[in-house]
XYZ file of C-alpha atoms in Angstrom:
560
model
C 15.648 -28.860 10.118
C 13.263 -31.605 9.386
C 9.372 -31.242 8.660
C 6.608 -33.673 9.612
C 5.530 -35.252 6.597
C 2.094 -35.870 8.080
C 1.017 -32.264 8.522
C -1.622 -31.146 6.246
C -2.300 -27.870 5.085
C -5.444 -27.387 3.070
C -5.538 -26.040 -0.684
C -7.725 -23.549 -2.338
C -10.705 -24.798 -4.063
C -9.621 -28.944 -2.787
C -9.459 -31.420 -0.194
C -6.334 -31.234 1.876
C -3.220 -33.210 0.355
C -0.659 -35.134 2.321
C 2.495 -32.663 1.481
C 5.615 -34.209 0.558
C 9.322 -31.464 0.870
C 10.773 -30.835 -2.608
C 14.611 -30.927 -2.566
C 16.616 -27.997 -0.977
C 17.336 -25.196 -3.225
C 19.975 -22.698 -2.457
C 20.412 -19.077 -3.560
C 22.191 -16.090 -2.000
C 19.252 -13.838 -1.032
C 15.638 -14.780 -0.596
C 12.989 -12.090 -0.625
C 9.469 -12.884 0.692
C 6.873 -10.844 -1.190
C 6.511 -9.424 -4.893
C 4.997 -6.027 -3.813
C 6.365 -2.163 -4.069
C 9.649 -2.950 -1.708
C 10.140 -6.831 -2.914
C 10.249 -5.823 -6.378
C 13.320 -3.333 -6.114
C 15.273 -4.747 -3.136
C 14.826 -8.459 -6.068
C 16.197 -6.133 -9.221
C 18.793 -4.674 -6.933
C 20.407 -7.373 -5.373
C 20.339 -9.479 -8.972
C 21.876 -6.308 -10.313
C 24.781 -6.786 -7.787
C 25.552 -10.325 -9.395
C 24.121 -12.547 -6.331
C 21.800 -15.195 -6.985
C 17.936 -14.342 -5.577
C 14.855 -15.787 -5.378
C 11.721 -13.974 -5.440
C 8.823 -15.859 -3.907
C 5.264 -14.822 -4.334
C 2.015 -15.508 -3.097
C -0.499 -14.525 -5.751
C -0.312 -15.265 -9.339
C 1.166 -13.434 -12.630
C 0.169 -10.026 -13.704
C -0.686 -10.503 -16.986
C -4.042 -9.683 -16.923
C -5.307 -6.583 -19.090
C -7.329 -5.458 -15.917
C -4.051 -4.850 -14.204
C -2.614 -2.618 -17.293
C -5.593 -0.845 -17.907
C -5.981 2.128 -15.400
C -9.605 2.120 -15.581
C -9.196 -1.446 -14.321
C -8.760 -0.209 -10.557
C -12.335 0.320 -10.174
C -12.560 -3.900 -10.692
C -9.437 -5.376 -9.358
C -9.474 -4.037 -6.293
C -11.594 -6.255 -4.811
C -11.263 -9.227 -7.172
C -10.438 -11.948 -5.833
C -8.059 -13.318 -8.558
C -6.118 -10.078 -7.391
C -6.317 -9.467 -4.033
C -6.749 -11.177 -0.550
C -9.415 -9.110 0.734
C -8.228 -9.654 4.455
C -11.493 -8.791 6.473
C -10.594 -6.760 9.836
C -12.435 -7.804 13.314
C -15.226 -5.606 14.315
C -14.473 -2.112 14.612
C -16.068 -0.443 18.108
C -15.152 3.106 16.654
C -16.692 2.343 13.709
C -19.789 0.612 14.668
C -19.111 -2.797 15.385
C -18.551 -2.655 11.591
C -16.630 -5.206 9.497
C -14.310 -3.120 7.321
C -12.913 -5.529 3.804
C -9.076 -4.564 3.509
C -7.818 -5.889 0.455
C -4.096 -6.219 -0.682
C -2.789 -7.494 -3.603
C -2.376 -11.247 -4.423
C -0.510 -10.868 -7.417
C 3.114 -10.197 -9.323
C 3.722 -6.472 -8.087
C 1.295 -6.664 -5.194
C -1.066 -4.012 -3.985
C 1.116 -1.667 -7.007
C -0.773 -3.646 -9.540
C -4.036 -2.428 -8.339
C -4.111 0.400 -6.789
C -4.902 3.926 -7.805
C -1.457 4.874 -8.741
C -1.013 7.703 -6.983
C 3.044 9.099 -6.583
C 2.446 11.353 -3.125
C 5.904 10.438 -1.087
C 4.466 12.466 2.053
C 5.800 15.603 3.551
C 9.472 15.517 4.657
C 9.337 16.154 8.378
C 7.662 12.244 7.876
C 10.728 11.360 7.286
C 13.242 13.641 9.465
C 10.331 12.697 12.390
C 12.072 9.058 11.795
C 15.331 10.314 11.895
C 15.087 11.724 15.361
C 13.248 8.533 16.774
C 15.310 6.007 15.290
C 18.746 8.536 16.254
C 19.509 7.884 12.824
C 20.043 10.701 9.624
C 20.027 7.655 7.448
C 16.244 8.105 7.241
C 15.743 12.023 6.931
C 14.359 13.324 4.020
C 17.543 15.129 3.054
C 19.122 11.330 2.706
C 16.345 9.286 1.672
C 15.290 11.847 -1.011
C 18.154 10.370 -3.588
C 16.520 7.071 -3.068
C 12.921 8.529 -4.416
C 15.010 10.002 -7.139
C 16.836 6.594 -8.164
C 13.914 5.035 -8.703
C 11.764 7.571 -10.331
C 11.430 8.604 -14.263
C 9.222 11.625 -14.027
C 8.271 12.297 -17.245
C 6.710 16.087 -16.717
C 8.720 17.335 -14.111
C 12.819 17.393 -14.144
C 14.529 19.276 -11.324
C 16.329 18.226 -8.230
C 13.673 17.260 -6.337
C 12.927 14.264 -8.971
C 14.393 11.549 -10.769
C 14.431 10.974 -14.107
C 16.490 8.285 -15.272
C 14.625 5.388 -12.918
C 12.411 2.572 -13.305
C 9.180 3.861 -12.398
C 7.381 6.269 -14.918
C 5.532 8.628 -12.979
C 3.652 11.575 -15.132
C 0.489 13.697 -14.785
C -3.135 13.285 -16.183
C -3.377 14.858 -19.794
C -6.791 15.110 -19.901
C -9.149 17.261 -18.591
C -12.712 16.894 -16.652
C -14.781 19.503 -15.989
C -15.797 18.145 -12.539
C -11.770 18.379 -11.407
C -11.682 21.923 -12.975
C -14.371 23.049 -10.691
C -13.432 21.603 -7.437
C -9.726 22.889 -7.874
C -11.422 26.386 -8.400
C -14.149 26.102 -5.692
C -10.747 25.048 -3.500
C -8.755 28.126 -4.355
C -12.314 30.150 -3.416
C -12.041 28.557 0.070
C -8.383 29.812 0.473
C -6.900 26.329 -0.406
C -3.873 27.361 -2.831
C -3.140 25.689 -6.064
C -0.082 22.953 -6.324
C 1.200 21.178 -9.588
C 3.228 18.837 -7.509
C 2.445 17.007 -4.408
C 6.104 15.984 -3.765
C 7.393 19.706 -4.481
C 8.624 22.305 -2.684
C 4.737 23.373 -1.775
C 2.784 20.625 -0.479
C -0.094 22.098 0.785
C -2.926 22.982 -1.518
C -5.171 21.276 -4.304
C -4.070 19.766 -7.643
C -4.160 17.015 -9.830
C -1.948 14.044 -8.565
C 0.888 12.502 -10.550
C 0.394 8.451 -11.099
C 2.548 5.584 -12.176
C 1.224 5.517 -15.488
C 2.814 5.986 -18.817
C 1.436 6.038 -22.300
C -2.067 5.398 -20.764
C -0.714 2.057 -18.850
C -0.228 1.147 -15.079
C 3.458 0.768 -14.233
C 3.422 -1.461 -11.258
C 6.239 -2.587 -8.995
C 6.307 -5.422 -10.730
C 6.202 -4.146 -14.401
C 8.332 -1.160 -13.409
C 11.212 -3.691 -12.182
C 10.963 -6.962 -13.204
C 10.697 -6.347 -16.872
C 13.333 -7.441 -17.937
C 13.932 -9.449 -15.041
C 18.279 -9.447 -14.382
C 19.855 -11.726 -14.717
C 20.091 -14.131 -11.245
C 16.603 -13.541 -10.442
C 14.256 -16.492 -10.247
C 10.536 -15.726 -9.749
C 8.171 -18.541 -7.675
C 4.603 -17.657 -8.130
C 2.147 -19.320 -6.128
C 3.937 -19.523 -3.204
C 2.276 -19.708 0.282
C 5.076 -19.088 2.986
C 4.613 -21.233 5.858
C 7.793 -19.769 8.202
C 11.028 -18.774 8.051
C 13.818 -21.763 8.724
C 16.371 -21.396 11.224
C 19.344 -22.840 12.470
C 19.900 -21.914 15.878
C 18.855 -17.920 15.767
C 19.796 -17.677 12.596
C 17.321 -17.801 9.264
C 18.820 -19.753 6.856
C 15.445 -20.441 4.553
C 11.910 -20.873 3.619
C 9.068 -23.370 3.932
C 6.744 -22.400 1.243
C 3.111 -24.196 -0.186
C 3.584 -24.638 -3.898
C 0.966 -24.561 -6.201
C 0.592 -28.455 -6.104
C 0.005 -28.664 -2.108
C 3.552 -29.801 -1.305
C 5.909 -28.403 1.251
C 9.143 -26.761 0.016
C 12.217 -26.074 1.466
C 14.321 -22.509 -0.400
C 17.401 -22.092 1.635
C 19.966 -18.942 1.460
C 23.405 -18.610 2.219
C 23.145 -14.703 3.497
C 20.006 -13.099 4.231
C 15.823 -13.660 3.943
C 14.052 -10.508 3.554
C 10.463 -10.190 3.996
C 8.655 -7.500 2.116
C 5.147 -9.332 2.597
C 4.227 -5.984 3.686
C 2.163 -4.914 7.136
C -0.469 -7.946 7.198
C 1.650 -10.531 6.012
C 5.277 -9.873 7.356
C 4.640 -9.820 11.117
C 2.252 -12.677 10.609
C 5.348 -15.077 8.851
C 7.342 -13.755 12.009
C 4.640 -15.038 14.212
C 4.288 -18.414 12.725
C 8.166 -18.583 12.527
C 8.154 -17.973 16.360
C 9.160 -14.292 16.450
C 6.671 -12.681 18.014
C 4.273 -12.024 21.502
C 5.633 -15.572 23.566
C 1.489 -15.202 24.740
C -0.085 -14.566 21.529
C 2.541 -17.819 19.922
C 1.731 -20.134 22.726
C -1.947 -19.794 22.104
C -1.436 -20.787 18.600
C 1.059 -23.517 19.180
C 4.020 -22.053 18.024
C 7.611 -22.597 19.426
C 9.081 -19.265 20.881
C 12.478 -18.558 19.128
C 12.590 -14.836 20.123
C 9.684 -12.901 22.361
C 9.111 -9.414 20.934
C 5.746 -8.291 22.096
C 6.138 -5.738 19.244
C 5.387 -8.085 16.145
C 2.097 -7.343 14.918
C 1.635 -4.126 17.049
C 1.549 -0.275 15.888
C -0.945 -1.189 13.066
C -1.638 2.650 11.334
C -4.160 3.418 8.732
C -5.865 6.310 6.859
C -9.567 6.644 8.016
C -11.851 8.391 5.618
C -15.497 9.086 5.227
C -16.902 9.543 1.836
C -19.276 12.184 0.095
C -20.995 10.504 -3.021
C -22.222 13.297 -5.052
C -24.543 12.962 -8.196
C -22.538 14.492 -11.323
C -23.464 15.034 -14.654
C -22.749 11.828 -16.895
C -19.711 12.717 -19.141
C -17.732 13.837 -15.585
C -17.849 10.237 -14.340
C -16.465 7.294 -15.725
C -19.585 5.420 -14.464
C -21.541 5.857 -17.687
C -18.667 3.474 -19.322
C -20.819 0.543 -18.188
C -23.951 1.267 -19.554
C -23.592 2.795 -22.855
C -21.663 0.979 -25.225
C -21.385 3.831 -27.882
C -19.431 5.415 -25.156
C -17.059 2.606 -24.921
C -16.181 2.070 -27.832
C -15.615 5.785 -27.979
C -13.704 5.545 -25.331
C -11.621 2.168 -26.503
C -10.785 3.792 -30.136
C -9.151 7.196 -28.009
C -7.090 4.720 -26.260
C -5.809 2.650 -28.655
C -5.724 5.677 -31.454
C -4.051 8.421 -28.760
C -3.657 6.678 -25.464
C -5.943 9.004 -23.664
C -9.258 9.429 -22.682
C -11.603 7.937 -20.001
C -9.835 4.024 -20.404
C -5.842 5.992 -18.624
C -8.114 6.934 -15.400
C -7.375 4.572 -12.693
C -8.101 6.147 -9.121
C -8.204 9.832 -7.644
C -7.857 12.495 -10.075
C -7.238 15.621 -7.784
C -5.710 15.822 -4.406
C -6.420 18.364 -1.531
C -3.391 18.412 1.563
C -4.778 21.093 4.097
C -4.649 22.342 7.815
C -7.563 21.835 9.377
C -7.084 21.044 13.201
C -6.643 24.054 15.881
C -2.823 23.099 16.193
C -1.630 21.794 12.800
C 1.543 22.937 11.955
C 1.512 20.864 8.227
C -1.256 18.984 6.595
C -3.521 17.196 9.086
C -6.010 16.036 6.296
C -5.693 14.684 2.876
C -9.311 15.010 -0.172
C -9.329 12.561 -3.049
C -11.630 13.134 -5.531
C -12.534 10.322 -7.546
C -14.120 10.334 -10.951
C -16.799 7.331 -10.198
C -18.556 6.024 -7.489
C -19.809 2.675 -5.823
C -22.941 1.108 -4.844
C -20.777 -1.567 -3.385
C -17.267 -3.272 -3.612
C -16.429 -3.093 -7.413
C -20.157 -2.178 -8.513
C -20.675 1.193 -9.894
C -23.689 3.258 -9.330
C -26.280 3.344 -11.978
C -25.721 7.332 -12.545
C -22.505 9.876 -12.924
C -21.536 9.730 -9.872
C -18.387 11.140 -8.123
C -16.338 10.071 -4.971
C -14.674 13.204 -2.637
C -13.099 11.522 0.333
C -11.224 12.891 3.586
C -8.555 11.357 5.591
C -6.931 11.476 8.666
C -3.266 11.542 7.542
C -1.427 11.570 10.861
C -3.555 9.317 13.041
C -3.103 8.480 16.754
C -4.912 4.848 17.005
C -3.253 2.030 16.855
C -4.122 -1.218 16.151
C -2.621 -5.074 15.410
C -2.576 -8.258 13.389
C -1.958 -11.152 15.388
C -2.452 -14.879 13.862
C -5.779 -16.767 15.067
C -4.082 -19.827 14.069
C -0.883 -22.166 14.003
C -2.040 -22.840 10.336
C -0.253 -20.734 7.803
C -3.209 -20.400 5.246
C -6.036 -19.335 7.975
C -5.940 -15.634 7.699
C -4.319 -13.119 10.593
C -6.851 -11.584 13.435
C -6.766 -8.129 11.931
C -7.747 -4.971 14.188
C -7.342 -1.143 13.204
C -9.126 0.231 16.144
C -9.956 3.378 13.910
C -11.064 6.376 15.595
C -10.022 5.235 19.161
C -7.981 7.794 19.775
C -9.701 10.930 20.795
C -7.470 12.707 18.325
C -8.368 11.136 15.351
C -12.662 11.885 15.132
C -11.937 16.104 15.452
C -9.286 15.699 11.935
C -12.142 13.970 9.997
C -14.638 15.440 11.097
C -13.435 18.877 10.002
C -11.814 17.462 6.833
C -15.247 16.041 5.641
C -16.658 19.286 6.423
C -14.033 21.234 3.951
C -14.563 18.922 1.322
C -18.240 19.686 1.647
C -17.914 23.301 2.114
C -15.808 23.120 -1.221
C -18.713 20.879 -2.885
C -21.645 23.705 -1.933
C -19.233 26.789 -3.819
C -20.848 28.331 -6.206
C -18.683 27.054 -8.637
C -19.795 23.667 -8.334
C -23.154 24.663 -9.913
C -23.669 22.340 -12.313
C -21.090 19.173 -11.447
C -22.701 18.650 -8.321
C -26.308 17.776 -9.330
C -26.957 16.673 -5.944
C -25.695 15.031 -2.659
C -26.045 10.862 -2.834
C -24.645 10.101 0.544
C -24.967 11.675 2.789
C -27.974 12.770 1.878
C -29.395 15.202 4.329
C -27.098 15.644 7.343
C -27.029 18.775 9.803
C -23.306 19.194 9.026
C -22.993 22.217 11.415
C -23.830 19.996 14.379
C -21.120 17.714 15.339
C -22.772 14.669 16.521
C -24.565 14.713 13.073
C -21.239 14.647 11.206
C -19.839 12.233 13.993
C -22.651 9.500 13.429
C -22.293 9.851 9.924
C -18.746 9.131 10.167
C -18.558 6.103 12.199
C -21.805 4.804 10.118
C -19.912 5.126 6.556
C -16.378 5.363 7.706
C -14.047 3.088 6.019
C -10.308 2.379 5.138
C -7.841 4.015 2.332
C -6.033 0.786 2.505
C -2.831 2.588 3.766
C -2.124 -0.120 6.528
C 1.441 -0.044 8.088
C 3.952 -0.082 11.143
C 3.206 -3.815 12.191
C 7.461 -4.103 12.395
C 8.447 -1.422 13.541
C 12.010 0.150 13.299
C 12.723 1.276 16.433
C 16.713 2.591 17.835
C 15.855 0.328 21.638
C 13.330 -2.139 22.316
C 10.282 -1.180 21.455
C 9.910 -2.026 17.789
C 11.059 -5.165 15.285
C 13.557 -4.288 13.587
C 16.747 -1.653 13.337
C 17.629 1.423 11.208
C 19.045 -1.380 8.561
C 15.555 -3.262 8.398
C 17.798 -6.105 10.589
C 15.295 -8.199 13.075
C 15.839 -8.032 16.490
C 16.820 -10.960 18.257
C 18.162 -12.851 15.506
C 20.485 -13.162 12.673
C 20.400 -13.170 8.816
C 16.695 -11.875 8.496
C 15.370 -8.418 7.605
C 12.228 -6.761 6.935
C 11.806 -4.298 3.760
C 7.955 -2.821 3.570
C 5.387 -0.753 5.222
C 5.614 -2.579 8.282
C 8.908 -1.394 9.370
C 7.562 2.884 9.440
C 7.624 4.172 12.910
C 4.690 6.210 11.959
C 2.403 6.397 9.017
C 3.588 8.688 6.070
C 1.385 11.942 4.856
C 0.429 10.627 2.146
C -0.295 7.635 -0.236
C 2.156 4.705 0.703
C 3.601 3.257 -2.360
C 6.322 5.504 -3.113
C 7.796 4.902 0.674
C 7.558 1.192 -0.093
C 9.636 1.630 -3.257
C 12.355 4.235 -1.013
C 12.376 1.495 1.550
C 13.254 -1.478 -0.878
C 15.590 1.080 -2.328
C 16.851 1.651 1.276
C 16.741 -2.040 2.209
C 19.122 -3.256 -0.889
C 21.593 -0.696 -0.251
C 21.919 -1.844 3.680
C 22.191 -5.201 2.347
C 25.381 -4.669 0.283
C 26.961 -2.787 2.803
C 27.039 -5.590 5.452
C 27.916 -8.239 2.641
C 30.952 -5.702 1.636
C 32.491 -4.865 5.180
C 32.061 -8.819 5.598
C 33.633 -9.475 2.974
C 36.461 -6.686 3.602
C 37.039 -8.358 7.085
C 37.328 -11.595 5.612
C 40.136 -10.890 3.682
């Protein structure tokens, strides 16, 4: 397949550059994306003695920001390390323009996120099972795959691993702020859990993080490090489309660093993990996608699936800021540099201390709507809080948010463009669903119920947003929500599995409608998970490299 020479595609930060195509390269596997399912479905697949390349977007990982827990409150919206994708306006929300940022970096949104290790509850997973007619993806058999990638170091019984990749362990200090909203909890009837992927879901607890030793253990830094042997790692590369021959992919154009146009090619499979914004956008521009929604953007139809790009989920929340006294929030880091250095000699004496907090603390899973037969909402409680992106208030300040954690909207990304670099049209369409506004509305009101116990006398020195709202009258609560509402930058679904026609891809991540191309990220759940996302990523790359070997080995069984 030849490429026009003449095209341009601008560069960051320069004038557009006439591209040029390297020489073909050839490897067995080539995986799209360096995020929580690239990572592992890369380390497997090396591990199984095939030759893979691993092509990234963003940049290396080597920053201290990105090892440092307390580093989430920064990186999150810098944009060294992330995209910051901005969604279209949002009518439930508004008109507002919500920021959605994703990681643009070695281990992608894993190396800055909060950390949290919440897998969901398990009829998530045995809800899949029945759509997709498929026991492959009930808890019962994708549980092994959480296990097999897991090191748990505080908790050892059948229900985690131990012997993985990925340390996952508990907080080891204490703050009195956490203390008192896990009592005030238990005072509202809200039992107590030590482990949100237990037996006992439901209640209020501290949550368990990738973190060991006071350091963030990515996807990247969980896996790659060592990388195995017959793994190559591209950084810095853009992915223009997928190559085919015929209807089958057989490689990748990719932007290098330099502005020129390469060509990877694979002798068995390309596997996108670019997760739910970027993977059904690369299918677009590669001409899998909405034949209307292609056309308008100039792109040749190889295979019309009006599902690419569709059944966009998130996790709405609404915030309470409360006003906390100073040595319960990690805000006073910034302005007192006795208490930094305080802080710095803990860490690098004990690894402890404020400098090993990266997101939410404490976790709340409860029942809240009239019919909920399992957790309908989800509480973080965050030890800092925000004037604006990546800015802390000038106070102690705290962060309890609510969720909805099985919402009905839906939403899409669809490309604006034939250009690869312009960004995807982006829409959530949070809170469009009638369903969705009742959930949040009574979750906010729990957390704030549990804020105004008595024992929160002295944490909560007051209420910074909202500050004075009638929250017994529901319009009040409503018009608070859709003025402050925001994301918990859980987007998936966008490539769908599906067991018919109405999704992207099939039980074994394979695209519909063509050959030698799968999908391995958030994009391809049915339905969002209960929970924080990154330990389904990492059980879906887990899931996606085993399906891989399997076809190669009943190939090559039939072959001989």
């Amino acid at each position: 397949m030849e490429v026009d020479r003449s095209q341009r595609y601008p560069t960051d930060g320069g004038p557009d550059r006439l591209n040029t195509v390297h020489g073909s390269m050839r490897f067995d596997v080539i995986v799209v994306g360096a995020g929580s399912a690239g990572c592992v479905v890369a380390k497997r697949l090396a591990e199984a003695h095939l030759e893979v390349l691993l092509l990234e977007a963003g940049g290396a990982d080597s920053s201290l920001l990105l090892r440092l827990p307390i580093g989430y409150s920064r990186t999150m919206f810098d944009p060294r390390f992330s995209w910051r994708f901005v969604a279209e306006p949002e009518p439930g929300l508004n008109d507002r323009v919500i920021e959605h940022p994703r990681g643009k970096v070695l281990g992608g949104t894993s190396s800055i996120n909060g950390m949290a290790y919440v897998r969901g509850d398990p009829s998530d997973y045995d809800q899949w099972a029945r759509r997709l007619n498929s026991p492959k993806w009930s808890y019962e058999n994708v549980l092994p795959l959480f296990r097999k990638s897991e090191r748990n170091l505080d908790l050892a019984d059948p229900l985690h691993g131990t012997d993985g990749e990925m340390p996952v362990s508990s907080p080891k200090d204490v703050n009195p702020f956490m203390e008192a909203f896990i009592a005030s909890a238990m005072s509202c009837g809200v039992p107590r859990t030590t482990d949100f992927n237990g037996p006992f879901r439901e209640g209020v607890g501290y949550f368990q993080a990738t973190c060991s030793r006071g350091l963030r253990y990515s996807a990247s830094r969980s896996f790659l490090r060592p990388s195995p042997d017959g793994l190559e790692i591209k950084l810095g590369r853009h992915v223009n489309r997928i190559l085919f021959e015929g209807d089958r992919a057989v490689g990748v154009e990719t932007v290098g660093p330099d502005g020129a146009i390469e060509h990877w090619h694979a002798n068995d499979e390309i596997i996108l993990c670019a997760g739910a914004i970027g993977s059904p956008k690369i299918l677009q521009l590669s001409g899998v996608g909405p034949r209307e929604r292609l056309g308008r953007s100039g792109i040749d139809v190889l295979f019309d699936n009006p599902h690419v790009g569709r059944n966009l989920q998130d996790h709405v929340q609404a915030r309470i800021i409360v006003r906390s006294p100073e040595h319960c929030s990690v805000n006073g880091l910034q302005r007192s540099w006795v208490r930094r250095v305080r802080a710095a000699s803990d860490y690098v004496l004990r690894r402890r201390g404020e400098f090993t907090i990266g997101g939410a603390l404490v976790g709340l899973f409860a029942r809240v709507g009239d019919n909920a037969s399992i957790a309908d909402t989800q509480i973080h409680v965050i030890p800092f809080s925000t004037q604006s992106p990546g800015r802390l208030h000038p106070f102690g300040g705290i962060i309890v948010s609510a969720c909805v954690l099985r919402p009905a909207s839906r939403g899409s990304v669809m490309l604006k463009s034939g250009n690869p670099l312009d960004p995807p049209e982006i829409r959530f369409n949070y809170l469009s669903h009638p369903d969705d506004l009742p959930v949040l509305r009574r979750g906010l009101r729990l957390a704030h119920r549990i804020l105004t116990q008595p024992g929160m006398q002295g944490s909560v020195l007051s209420f910074v947003t909202p500050h004075d709202l009638a929250w017994e009258c529901d319009d009040a609560v409503d018009t608070y929500i859709r003025s402050a509402g925001s994301t918990l930058f859980h987007p998936v679904g966008t490539c769908a599995m599906t067991a018919s026609d109405d999704g992207v891809v099939d039980d074994a991540l394979r695209v519909l409608g063509v050959r030698g191309l799968r999908v391995a990220d958030a994009s391809v759940m049915p339905t969002l998970v209960s929970g924080n996302t990154h330990a389904a990523c990492v059980m879906i790359g887990e899931r996606c490299a085993e399906e891989f070997l399997a076809t190669r080995a009943a190939r090559s069984a039939q072959n001989r």
